[in-house]
XYZ file of C-alpha atoms in Angstrom:
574
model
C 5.826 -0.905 19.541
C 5.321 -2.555 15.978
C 5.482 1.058 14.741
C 8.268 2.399 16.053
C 11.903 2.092 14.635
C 15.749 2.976 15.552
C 16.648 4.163 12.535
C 20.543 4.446 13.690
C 22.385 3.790 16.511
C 26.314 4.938 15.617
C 25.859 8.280 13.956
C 28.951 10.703 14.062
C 29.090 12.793 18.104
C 28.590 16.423 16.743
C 29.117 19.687 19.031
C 27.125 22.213 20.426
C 28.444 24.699 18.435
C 28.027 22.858 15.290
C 23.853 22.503 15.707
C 22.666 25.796 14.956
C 18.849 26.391 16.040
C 18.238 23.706 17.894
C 18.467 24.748 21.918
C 17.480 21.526 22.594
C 21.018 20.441 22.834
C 21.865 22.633 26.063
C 21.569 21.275 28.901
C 22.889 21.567 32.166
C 25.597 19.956 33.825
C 25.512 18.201 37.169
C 28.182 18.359 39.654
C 27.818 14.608 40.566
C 26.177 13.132 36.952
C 27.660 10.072 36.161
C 27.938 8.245 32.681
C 24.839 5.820 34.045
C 23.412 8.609 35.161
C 23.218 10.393 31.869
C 20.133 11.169 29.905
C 19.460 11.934 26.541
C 19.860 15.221 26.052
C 16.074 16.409 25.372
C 15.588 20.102 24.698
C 15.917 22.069 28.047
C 15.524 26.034 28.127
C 16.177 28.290 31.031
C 12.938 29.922 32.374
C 11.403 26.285 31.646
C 10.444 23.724 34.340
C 10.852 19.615 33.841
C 12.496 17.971 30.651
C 11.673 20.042 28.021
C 10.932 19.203 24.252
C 12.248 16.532 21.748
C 13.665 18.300 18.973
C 11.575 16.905 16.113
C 13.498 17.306 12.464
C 12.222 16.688 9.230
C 14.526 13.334 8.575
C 13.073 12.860 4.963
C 13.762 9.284 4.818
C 15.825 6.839 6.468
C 18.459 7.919 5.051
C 18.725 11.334 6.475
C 21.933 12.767 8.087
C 22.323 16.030 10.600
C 22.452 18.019 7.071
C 18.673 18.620 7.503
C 18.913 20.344 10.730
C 19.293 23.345 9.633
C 15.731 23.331 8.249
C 14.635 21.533 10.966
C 11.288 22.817 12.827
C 11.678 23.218 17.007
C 9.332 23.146 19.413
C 11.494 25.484 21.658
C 13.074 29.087 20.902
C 16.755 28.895 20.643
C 18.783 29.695 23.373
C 22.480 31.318 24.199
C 24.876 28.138 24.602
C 27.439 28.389 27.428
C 30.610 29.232 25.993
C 32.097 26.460 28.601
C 29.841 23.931 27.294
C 29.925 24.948 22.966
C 32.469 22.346 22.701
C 31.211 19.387 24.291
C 30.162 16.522 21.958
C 26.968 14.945 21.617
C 26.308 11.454 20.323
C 22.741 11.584 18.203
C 20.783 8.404 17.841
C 17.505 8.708 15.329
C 13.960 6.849 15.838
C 10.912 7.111 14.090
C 7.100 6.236 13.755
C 6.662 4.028 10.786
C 4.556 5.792 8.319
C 5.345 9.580 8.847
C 7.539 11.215 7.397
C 9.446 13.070 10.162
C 11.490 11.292 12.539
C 13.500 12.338 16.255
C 17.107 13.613 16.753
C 17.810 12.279 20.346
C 21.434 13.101 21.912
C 23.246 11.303 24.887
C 26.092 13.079 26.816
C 28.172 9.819 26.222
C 28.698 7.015 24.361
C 27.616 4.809 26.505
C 24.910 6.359 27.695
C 23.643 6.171 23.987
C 24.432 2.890 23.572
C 22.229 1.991 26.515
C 19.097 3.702 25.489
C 19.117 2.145 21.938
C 20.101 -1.323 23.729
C 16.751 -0.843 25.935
C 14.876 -0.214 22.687
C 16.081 -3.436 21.011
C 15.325 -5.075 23.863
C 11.750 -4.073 24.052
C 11.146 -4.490 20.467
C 12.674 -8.164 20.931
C 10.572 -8.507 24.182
C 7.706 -7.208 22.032
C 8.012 -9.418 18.846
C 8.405 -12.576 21.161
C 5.102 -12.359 22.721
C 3.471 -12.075 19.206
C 5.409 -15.182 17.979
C 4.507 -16.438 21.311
C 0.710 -15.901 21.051
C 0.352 -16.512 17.583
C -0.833 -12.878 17.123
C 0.399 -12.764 13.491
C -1.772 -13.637 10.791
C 1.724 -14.321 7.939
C 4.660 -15.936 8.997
C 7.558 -14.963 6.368
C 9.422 -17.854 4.655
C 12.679 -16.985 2.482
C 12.801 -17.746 -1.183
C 15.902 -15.876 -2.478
C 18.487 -14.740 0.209
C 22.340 -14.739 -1.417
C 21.256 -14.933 -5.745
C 20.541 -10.983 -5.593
C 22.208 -7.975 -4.200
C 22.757 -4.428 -4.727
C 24.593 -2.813 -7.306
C 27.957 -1.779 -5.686
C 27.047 1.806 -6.211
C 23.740 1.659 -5.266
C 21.780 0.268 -2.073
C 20.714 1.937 1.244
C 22.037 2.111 4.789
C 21.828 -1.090 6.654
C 18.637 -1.664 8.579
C 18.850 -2.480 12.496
C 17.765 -6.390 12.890
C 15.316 -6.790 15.624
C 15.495 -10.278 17.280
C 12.703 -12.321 16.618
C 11.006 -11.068 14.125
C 9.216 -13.148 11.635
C 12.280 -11.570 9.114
C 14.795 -12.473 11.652
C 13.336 -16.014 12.141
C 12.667 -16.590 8.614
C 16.470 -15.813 7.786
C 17.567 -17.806 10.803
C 15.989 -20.948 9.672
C 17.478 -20.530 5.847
C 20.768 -19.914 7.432
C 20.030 -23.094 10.112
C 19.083 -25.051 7.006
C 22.444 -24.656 4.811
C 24.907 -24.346 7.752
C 28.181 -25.811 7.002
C 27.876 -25.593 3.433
C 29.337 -22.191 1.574
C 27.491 -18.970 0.667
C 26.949 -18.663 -2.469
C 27.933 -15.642 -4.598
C 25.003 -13.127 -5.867
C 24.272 -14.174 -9.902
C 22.446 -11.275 -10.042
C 22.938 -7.199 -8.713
C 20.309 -5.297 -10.926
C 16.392 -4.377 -9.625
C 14.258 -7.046 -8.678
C 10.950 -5.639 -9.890
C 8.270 -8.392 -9.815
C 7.780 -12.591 -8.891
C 5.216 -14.836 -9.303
C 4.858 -18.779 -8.680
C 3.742 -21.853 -11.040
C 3.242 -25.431 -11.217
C 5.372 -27.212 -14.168
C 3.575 -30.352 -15.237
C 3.989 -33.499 -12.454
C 3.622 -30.675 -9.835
C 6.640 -29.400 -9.301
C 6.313 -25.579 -7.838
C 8.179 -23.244 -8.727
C 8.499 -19.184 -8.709
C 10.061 -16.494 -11.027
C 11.552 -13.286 -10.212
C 11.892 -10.596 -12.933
C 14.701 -8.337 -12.893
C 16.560 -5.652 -14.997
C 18.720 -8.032 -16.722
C 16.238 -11.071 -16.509
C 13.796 -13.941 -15.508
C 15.610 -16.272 -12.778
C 13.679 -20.050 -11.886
C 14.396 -21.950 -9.004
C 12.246 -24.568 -7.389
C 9.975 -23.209 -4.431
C 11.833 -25.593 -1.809
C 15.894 -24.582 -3.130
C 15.728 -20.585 -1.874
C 19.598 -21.166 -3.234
C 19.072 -22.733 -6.488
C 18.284 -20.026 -8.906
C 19.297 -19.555 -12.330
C 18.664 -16.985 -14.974
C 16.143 -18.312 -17.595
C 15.362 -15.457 -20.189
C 18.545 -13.036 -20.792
C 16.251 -9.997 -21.455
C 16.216 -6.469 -19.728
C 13.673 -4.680 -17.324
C 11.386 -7.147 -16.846
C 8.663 -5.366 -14.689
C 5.807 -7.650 -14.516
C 5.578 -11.345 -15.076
C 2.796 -13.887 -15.128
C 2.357 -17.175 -16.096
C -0.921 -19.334 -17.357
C -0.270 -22.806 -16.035
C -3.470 -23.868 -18.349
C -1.890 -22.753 -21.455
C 1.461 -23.265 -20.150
C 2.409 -20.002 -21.060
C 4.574 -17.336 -19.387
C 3.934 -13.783 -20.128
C 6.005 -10.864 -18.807
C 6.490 -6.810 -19.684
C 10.262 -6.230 -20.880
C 11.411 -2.752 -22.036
C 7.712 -1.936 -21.832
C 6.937 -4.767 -24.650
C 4.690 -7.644 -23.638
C 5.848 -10.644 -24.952
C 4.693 -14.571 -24.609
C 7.223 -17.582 -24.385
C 5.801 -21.589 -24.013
C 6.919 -22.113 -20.122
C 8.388 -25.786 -21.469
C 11.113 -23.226 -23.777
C 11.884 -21.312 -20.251
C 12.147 -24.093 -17.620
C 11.910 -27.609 -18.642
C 10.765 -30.848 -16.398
C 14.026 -30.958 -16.071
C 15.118 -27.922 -14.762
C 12.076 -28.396 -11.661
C 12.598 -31.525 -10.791
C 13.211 -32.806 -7.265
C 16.511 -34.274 -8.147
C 17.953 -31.331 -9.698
C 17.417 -29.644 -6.549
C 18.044 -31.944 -4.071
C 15.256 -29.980 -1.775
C 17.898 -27.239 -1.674
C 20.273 -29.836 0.560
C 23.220 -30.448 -1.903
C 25.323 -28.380 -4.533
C 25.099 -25.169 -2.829
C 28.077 -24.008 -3.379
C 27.065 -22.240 -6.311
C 23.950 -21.638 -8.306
C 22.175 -23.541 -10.545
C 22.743 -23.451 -14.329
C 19.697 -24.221 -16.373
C 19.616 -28.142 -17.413
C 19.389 -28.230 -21.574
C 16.254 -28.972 -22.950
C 15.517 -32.332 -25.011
C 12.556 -30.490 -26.866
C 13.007 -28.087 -29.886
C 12.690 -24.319 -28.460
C 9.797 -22.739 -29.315
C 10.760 -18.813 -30.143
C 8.936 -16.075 -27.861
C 6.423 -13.826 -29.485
C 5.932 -10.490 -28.849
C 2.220 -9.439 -28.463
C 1.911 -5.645 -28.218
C 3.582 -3.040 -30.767
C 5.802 -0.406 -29.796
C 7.229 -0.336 -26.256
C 4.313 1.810 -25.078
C 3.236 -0.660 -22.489
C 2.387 0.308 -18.579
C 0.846 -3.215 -16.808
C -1.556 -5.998 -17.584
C -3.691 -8.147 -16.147
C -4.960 -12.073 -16.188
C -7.937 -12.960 -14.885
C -11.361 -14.926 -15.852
C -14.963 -13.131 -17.082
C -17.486 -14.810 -17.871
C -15.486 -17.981 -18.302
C -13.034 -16.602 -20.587
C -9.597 -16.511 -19.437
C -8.207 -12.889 -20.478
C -5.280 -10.865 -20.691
C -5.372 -7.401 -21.143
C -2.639 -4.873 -21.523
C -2.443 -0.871 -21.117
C -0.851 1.242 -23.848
C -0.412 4.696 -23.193
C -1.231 7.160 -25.754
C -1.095 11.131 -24.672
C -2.958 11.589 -21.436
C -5.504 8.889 -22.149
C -5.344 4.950 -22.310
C -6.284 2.236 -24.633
C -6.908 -1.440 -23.421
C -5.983 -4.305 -25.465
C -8.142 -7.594 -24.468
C -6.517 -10.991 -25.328
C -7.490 -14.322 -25.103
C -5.336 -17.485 -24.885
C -5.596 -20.315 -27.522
C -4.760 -24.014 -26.945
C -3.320 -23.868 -30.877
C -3.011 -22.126 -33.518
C -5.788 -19.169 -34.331
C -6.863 -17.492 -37.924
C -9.679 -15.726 -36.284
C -10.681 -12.860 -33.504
C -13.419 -12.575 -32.136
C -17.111 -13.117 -32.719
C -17.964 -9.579 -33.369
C -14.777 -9.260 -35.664
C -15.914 -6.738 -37.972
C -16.792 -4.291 -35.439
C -13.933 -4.379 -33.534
C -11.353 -4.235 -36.620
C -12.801 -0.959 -37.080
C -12.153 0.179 -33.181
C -8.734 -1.638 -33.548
C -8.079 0.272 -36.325
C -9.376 3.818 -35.129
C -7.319 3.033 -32.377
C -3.962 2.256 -33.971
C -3.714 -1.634 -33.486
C -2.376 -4.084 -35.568
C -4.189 -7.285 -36.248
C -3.238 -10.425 -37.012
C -2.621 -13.770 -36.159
C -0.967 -15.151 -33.370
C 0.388 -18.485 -32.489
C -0.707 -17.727 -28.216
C -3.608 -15.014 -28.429
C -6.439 -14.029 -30.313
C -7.604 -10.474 -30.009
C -10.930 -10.351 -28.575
C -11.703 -6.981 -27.476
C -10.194 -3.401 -26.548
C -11.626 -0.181 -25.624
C -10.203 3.280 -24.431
C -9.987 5.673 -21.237
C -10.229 9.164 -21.572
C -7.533 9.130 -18.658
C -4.247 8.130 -17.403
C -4.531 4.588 -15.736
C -2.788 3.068 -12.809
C -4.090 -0.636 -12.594
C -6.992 -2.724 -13.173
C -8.827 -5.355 -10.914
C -11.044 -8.473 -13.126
C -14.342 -9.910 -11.917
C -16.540 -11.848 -13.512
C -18.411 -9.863 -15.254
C -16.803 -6.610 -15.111
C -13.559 -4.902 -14.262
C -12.543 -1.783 -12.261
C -9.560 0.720 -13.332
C -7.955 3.145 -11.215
C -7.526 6.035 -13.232
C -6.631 9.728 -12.150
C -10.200 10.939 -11.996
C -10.716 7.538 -9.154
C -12.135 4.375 -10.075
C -14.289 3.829 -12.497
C -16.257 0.332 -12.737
C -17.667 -0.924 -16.659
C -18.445 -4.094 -18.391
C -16.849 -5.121 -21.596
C -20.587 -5.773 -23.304
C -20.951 -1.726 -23.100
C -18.271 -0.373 -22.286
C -19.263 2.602 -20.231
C -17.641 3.432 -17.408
C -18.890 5.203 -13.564
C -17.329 6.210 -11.225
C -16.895 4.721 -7.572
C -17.931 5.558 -4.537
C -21.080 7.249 -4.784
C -20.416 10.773 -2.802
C -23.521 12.659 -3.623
C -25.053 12.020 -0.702
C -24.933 14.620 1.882
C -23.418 12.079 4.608
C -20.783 11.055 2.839
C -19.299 14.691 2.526
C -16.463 13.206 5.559
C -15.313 10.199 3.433
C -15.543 13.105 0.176
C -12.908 14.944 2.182
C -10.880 12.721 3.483
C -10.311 10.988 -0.120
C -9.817 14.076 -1.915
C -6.335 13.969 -3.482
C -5.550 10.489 -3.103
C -4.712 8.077 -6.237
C -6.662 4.967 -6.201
C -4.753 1.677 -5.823
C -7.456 -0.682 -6.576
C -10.798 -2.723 -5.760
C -11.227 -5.968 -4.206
C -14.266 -8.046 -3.473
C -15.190 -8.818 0.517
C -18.142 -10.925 -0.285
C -21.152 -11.472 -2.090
C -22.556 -7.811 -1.259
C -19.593 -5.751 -0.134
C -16.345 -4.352 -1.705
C -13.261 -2.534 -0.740
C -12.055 0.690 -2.494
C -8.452 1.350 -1.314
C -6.582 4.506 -1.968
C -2.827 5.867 -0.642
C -4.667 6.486 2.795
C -7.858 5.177 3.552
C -10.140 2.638 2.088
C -13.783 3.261 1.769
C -16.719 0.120 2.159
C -19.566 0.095 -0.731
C -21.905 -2.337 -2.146
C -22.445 -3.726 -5.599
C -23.951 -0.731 -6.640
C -20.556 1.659 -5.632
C -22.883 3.355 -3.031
C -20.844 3.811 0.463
C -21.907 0.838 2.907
C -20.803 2.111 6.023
C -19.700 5.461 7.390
C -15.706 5.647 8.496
C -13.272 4.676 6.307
C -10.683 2.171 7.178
C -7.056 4.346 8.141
C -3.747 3.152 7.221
C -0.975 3.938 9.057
C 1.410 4.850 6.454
C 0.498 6.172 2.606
C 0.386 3.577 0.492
C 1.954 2.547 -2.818
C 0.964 -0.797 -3.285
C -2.275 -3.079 -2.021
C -3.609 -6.639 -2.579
C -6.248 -8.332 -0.410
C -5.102 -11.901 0.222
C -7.715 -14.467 1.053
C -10.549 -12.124 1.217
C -9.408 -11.338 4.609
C -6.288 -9.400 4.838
C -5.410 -6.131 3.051
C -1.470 -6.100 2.586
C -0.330 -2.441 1.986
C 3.597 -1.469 1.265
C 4.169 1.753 2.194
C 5.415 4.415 -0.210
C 8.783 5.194 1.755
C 9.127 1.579 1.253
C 10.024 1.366 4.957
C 7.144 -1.380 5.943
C 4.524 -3.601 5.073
C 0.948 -3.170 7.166
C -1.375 -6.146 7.163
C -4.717 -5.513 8.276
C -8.682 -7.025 8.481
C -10.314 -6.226 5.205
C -13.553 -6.299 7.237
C -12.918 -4.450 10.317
C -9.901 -2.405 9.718
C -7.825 -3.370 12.351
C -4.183 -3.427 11.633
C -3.067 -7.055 12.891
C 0.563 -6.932 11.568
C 3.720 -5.048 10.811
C 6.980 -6.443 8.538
C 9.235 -3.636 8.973
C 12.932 -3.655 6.668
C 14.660 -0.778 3.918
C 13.543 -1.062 0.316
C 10.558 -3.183 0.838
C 8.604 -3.904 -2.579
C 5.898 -5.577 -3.078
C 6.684 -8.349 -5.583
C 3.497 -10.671 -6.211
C -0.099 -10.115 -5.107
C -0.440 -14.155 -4.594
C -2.646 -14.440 -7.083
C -0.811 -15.867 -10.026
C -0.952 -12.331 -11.812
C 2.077 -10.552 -10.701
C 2.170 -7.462 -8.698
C 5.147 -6.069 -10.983
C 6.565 -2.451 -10.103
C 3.518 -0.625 -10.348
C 1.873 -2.433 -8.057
C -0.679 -3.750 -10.885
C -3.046 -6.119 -8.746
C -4.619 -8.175 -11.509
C -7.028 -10.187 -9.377
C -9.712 -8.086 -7.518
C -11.634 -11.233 -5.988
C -11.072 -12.356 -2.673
C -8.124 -13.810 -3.296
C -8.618 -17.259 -4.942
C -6.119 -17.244 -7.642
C -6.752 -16.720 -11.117
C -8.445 -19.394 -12.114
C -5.593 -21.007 -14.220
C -3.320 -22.317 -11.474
C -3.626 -24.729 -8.902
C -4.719 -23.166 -5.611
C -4.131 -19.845 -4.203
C -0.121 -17.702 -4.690
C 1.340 -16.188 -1.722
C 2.107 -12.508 -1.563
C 6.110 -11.767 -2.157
C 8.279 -8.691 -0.977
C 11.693 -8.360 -1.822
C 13.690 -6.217 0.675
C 17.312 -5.150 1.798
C 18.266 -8.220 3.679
C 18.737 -7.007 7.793
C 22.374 -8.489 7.893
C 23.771 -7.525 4.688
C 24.021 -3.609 3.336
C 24.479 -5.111 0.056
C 22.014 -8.174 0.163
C 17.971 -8.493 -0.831
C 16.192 -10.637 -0.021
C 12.828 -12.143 -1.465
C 10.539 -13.683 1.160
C 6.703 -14.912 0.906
C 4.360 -14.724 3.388
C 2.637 -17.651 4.210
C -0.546 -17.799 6.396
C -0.478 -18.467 10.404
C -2.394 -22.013 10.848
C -2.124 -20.942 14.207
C -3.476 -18.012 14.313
C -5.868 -16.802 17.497
């Protein structure tokens, strides 16, 4: 039930006449059928006993019209329409099964009749999403964090989705709208892409998250989901990140990656309790950005030309490291950076030898008042992402993932297929772009790609024999907790939560436009879907505690709205 979706429900009546190859519109008429008695109009062909055949159309989205029908594919020959009957109207209704790409025409004779059949399917969706809530089935619960500061574009934004009671959405927007009732909307501050989020502790505690747009950073405290400002004028920001140790915030603008002391971009002031009032007062517009006291401390700008994909954060070998992607022809070069409490005039230990690969690869070195260069090496490849461990990293690259350490810096490449019983898992991956690698545990690891993701152990060797099938074709993954694999589909129609260790899919978040924001841990998922953290889910290292996992999507009630929501664990889950 989780899977399926009305995709409309007041679509233009068409006629007969006017739906060329389809003879699943003729049907025939009963002396003494009534408007109740009406049924959608499923394909019916003379010399053909019972029902007959859905017409099933290539919809191409979910924002196709009846345009596509004339290269739509039929399951029934086409048949001679009554001339008495070319001109009678038909009222189309569309549903689909999340994660395919082809959805159903259905026609009603009437109206009404359509009406009630996409009434009974709310109503057994609603029925449907109560018992989970009921049960405490789900393993998230969704809790709003922006729902009026960003919108569409007035040219731009995508039919309005169909709000299913009872969702975790629909209760997650009900209790925002609960909590600030009485008090005015406020206006949108912002109607450009929201491309990435993350969250952060300022000093004294106070949490708070950034959301990167095309025309900014906005702040807001975690507990005001109405209390954002813009903090950084700067355009397409596509992945942000900030290292609470070095209180440092570090984002990709205009494909430059550039550094700026998190005091400069929010002060105390600007998180405290106070100036939010716990979201309760001064809603009525807003929040502008409290001055500062301090000097401002000018942004530097780490990486050269604007030539930069994604980075990453994470820990190895008790180094905190960032480390950025420049693309250069088909291949990739890695730039490895290491924060500094002050002031550096040195790189790394083995400085002479890697001025030389800096060199031979067309870096500039220098000093820097943030980082210190401490490594890089190069790909022979185009590169999608990268996940950190401890004491090596894995990159997806367009050949599949390939696992190295920074000591040697030679790559392999994961899983192991040479055996002859993994020539199954062989085929089923062929063809599919890697989306990263997270650990399970101690011994096991997950390899995900657009469709399936394969088990292996420490050694990349497969572990066990199936492969874990999503529902949809994936664009973006993260493994949250070292439990739950969170994949956003590439029609960017839902998000599918399932077991990272037995595959079952425990949850669906359905909407239009869904993107996956923030992998939860403190890295930033960013627009590529750049997962920087391929642990099990602990956080980077340099925050306190573990993220939560963001999606921004069109809001249900509003063609025009987005909204950002996290996803916070069930404590009740059974």
């Amino acid at each position: 039930m989780d899977l399926l979706v009305l995709e409309s429900t007041n679509d233009d009546p068409v006629f007969k006449s006017n739906i060329k190859g389809i003879g699943a519109v003729a049907a025939v008429a009963r002396p003494n059928a009534t408007a109740q008695d009406a049924r959608i109009n499923r394909s019916s062909i003379s010399n053909v006993n019972g029902p007959g055949t859905l017409t099933h159309v290539n919809t191409g989205g979910s924002a196709s019209s009846l345009t596509t029908l004339n290269s739509a594919k039929t399951l029934v020959p086409n048949t001679v329409l009554e001339n008495a009957r070319e001109t009678e109207k038909l009222y189309p209704f569309r549903v689909k099964h999340l994660g395919k790409t082809e959805g159903y025409i259905l026609y009603a004779f009437t109206a009404q009749s359509r009406q009630e059949w996409c009434d009974k399917i709310i109503k057994a969706k609603t029925r449907h999403a109560a018992s989970l809530f009921r049960q405490n089935a789900e393993p998230f619960r969704l809790r709003v964090v922006a729902d009026t500061a960003f919108a569409y574009d007035v040219m731009s934004g995508v039919p309005k989705s169909i709000n299913i009671p009872g969702t975790p959405l629909d209760r997650a927007i009900k209790e925002v709208e609960t909590r600030f009732a009485g008090q005015p909307r406020p206006n949108p501050i912002c109607r450009a892409s929201v491309n990435c989020a993350t969250t952060f502790h300022q000093p004294y505690g106070n949490p708070m998250i950034a959301i990167g747009t095309d025309i900014g950073v906005f702040i807001t405290h975690r507990d005001n989901p109405r209390g954002w400002f813009r903090a950084i004028h700067i355009n397409k920001v596509t992945q942000i990140a900030v290292l609470e140790e070095f209180s440092l915030l570090i984002l990709i603008a205009e494909k430059s990656l550039i550094a700026y002391h998190l005091d400069s971009v929010c002060p105390v002031s600007a998180a405290t309790p106070s100036a939010s009032n716990n979201g309760t007062s001064n809603t009525n517009s807003h929040h502008h950005p409290p001055p500062s006291s301090q000097p401002q401390r000018p942004p530097q700008k780490l990486s050269g030309a604007r030539d930069v994909s994604f980075f990453a954060t994470g820990r190895m070998k008790d180094r905190t490291l960032v480390l950025y992607k420049k693309r250069e022809g088909v291949s990739s070069i890695f730039k490895v950076l290491e924060p500094v409490y002050q002031k550096s005039t040195t790189s790394s230990s083995s400085s002479s030898s890697t001025s030389r690969i800096s060199s031979r690869l067309g870096f500039k070195r220098g000093t820097t008042d943030f980082f210190r260069d401490f490594d890089d090496f190069y790909i022979p490849s185009e590169t999608y992402n990268i996940n950190l461990f401890q004491n090596s990293l894995a990159i997806a690259t367009a050949r599949g993932l390939e696992v190295m350490t920074l000591d040697k810096k030679v790559p392999f490449s994961i899983p192991d297929l040479r055996a002859p019983e993994c020539a199954n898992i062989k085929e089923r991956m062929a063809g599919q772009r890697p989306l990263g690698m997270f650990r399970l545990n101690e011994y096991e690891f997950l390899l995900v790609f657009e469709e399936v993701g394969v088990y292996v152990n420490k050694h990349g060797e497969v572990s066990r024999a199936v492969v874990m099938e999503f529902v949809g074709r994936a664009k973006q993954a993260v493994l949250w907790g070292g439990m739950y694999l969170v994949l956003v589909d590439q029609g960017g129609g839902f998000v599918e939560v399932r077991n990272a260790v037995d595959g079952r899919l425990r949850q669906v978040v359905g909407g239009r436009d869904v993107r996956l924001l923030d992998d939860g841990g403190r890295g930033g998922a960013g627009a590529g879907g750049v997962v920087g953290n391929g642990g099990t889910g602990t956080g980077m290292g340099m925050g306190t505690g573990m993220g939560t996992v963001k999606v921004g999507m069109q809001h249900p009630e509003s063609e025009k709205g987005f909204v950002v929501v996290e996803m916070v664990v069930n404590e009740g889950l059974k």
